[in-house]
PDB file of C-alpha atoms in Angstrom:
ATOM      1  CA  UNK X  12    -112.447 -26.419 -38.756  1.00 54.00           C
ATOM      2  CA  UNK X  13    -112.936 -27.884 -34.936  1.00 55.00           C
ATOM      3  CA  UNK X  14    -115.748 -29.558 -33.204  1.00 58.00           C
ATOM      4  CA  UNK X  15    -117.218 -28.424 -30.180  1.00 67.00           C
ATOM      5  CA  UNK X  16    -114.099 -30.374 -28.553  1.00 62.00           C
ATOM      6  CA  UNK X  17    -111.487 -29.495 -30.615  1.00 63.00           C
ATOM      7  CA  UNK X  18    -110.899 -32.135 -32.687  1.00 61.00           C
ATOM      8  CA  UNK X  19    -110.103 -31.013 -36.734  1.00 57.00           C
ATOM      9  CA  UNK X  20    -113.201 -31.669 -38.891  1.00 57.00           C
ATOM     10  CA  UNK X  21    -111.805 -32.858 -42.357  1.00 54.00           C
ATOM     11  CA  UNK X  22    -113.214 -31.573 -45.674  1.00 59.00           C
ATOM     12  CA  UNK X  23    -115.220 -34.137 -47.232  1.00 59.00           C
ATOM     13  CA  UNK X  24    -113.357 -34.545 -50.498  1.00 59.00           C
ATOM     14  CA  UNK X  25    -115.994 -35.357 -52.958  1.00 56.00           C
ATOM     15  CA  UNK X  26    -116.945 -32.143 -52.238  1.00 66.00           C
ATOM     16  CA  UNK X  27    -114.317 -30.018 -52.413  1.00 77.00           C
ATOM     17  CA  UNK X  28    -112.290 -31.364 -55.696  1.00 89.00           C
ATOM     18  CA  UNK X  29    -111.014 -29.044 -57.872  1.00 94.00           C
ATOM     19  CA  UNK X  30    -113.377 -27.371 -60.582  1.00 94.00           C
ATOM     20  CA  UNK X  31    -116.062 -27.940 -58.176  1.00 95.00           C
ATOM     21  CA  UNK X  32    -118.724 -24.781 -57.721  1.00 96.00           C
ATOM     22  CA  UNK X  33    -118.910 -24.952 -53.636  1.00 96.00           C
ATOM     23  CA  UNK X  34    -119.906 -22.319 -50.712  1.00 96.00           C
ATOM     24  CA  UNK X  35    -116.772 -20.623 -49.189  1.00 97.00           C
ATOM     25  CA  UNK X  36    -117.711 -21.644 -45.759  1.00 95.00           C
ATOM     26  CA  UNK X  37    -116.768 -25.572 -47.096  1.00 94.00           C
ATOM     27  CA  UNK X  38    -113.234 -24.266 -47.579  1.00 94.00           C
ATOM     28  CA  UNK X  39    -110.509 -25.594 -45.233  1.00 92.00           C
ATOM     29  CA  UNK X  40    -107.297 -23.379 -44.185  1.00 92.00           C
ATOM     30  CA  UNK X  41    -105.439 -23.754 -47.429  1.00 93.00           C
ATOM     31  CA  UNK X  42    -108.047 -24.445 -50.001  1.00 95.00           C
ATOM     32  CA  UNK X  43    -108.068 -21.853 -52.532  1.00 97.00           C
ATOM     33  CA  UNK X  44    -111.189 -21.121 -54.852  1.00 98.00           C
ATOM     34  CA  UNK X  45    -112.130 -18.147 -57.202  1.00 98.00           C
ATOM     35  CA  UNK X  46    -115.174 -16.590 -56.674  1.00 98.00           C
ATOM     36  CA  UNK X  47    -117.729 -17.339 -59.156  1.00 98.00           C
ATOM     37  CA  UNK X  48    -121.356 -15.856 -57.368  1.00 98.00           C
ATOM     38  CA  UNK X  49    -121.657 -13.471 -54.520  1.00 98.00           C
ATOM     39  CA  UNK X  50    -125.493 -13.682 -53.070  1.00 98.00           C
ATOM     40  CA  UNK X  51    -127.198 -11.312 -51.209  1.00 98.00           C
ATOM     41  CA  UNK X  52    -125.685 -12.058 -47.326  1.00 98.00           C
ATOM     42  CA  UNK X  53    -122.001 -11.669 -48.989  1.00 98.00           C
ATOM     43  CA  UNK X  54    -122.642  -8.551 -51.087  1.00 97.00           C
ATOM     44  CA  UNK X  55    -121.238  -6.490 -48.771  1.00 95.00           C
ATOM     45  CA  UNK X  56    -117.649  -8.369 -48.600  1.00 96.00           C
ATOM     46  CA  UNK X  57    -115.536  -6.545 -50.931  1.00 96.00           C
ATOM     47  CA  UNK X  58    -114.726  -9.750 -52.926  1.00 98.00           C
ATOM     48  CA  UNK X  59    -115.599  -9.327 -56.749  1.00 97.00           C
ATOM     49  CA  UNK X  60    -116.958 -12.269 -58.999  1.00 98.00           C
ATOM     50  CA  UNK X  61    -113.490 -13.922 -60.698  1.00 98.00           C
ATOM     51  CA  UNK X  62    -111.469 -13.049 -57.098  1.00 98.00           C
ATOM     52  CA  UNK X  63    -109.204 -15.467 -56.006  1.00 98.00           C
ATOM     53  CA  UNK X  64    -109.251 -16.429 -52.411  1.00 98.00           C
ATOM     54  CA  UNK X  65    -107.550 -18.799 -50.040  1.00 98.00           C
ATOM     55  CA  UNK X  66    -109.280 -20.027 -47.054  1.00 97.00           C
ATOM     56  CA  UNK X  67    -107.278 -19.057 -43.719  1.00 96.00           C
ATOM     57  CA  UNK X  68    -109.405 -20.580 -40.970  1.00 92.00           C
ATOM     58  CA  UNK X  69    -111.806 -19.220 -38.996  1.00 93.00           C
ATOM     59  CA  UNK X  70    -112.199 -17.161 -35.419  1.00 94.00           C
ATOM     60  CA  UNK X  71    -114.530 -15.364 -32.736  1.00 94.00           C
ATOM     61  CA  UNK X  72    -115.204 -19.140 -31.597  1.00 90.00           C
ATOM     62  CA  UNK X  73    -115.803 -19.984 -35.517  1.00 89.00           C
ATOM     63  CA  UNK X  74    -118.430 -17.767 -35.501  1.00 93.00           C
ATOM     64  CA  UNK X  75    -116.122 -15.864 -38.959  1.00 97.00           C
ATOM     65  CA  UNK X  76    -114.808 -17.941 -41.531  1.00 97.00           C
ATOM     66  CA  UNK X  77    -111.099 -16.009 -42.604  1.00 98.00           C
ATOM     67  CA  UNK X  78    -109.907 -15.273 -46.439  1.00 98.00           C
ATOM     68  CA  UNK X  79    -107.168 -13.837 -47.857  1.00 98.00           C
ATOM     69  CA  UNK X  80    -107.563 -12.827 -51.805  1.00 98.00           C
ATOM     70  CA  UNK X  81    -104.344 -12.536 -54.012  1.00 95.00           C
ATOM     71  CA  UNK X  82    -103.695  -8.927 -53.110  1.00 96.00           C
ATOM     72  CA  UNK X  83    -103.580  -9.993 -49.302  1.00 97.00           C
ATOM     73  CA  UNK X  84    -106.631  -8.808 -48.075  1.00 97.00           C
ATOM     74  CA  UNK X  85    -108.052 -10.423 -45.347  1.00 98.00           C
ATOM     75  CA  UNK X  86    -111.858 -10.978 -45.615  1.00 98.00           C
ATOM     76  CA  UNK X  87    -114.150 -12.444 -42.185  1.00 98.00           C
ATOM     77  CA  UNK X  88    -117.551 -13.568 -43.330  1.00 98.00           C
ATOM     78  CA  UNK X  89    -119.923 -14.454 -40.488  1.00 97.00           C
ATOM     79  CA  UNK X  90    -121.504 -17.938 -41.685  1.00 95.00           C
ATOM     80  CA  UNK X  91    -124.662 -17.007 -43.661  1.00 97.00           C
ATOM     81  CA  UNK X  92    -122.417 -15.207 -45.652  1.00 98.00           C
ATOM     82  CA  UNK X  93    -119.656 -17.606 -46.011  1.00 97.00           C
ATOM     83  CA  UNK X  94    -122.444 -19.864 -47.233  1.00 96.00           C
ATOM     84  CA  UNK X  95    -123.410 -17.220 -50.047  1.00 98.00           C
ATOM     85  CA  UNK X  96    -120.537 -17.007 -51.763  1.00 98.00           C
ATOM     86  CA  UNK X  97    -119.894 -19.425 -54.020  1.00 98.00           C
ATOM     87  CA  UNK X  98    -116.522 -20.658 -55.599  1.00 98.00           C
ATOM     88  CA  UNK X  99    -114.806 -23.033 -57.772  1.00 98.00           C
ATOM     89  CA  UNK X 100    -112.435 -24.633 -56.220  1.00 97.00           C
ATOM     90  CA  UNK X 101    -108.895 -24.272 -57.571  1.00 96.00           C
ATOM     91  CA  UNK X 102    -105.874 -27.276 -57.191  1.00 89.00           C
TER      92      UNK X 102
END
């Protein structure tokens, strides 16, 4: 994830440890996690509770945070819902 100017925003890592329950939208591109709560602004994803995901990026001026789950599909999530799914995160 960028700032306004471009420069890479690193994930704070006492956050995002593995076995850690955090949103999606904390995920860098790489970070996996498995999905362990879907709220009501991510319902309509596609992802299922236990899903496995890894965290692509984002795009559309990171207005939509990117997944791909272990079959390959590619998920966007705008940011409320990126912020309502919840996952562990996986090493």
């Amino acid at each position: 994830m960028a700032d306004p100017h471009g420069a890479e925003i690193p994930a704070d890592p006492a956050a995002v440890t593995p076995g850690r329950t955090v949103a999606a939208s904390l995920l860098r591109a790489g970070a996996r996690g498995r999905v362990v709560h879907i709220g009501p602004a991510a319902a309509g994803s596609g992802l299922r509770i236990g899903a496995a995901i890894s965290a692509e990026g984002r795009r559309d001026g990171g207005a939509t945070w990117v997944f791909r789950t272990a079959e390959g599909t590619e998920v966007g999530l705008a940011h409320p819902a990126a912020d309502d799914l919840r996952v562990e995160v996986l090493a």
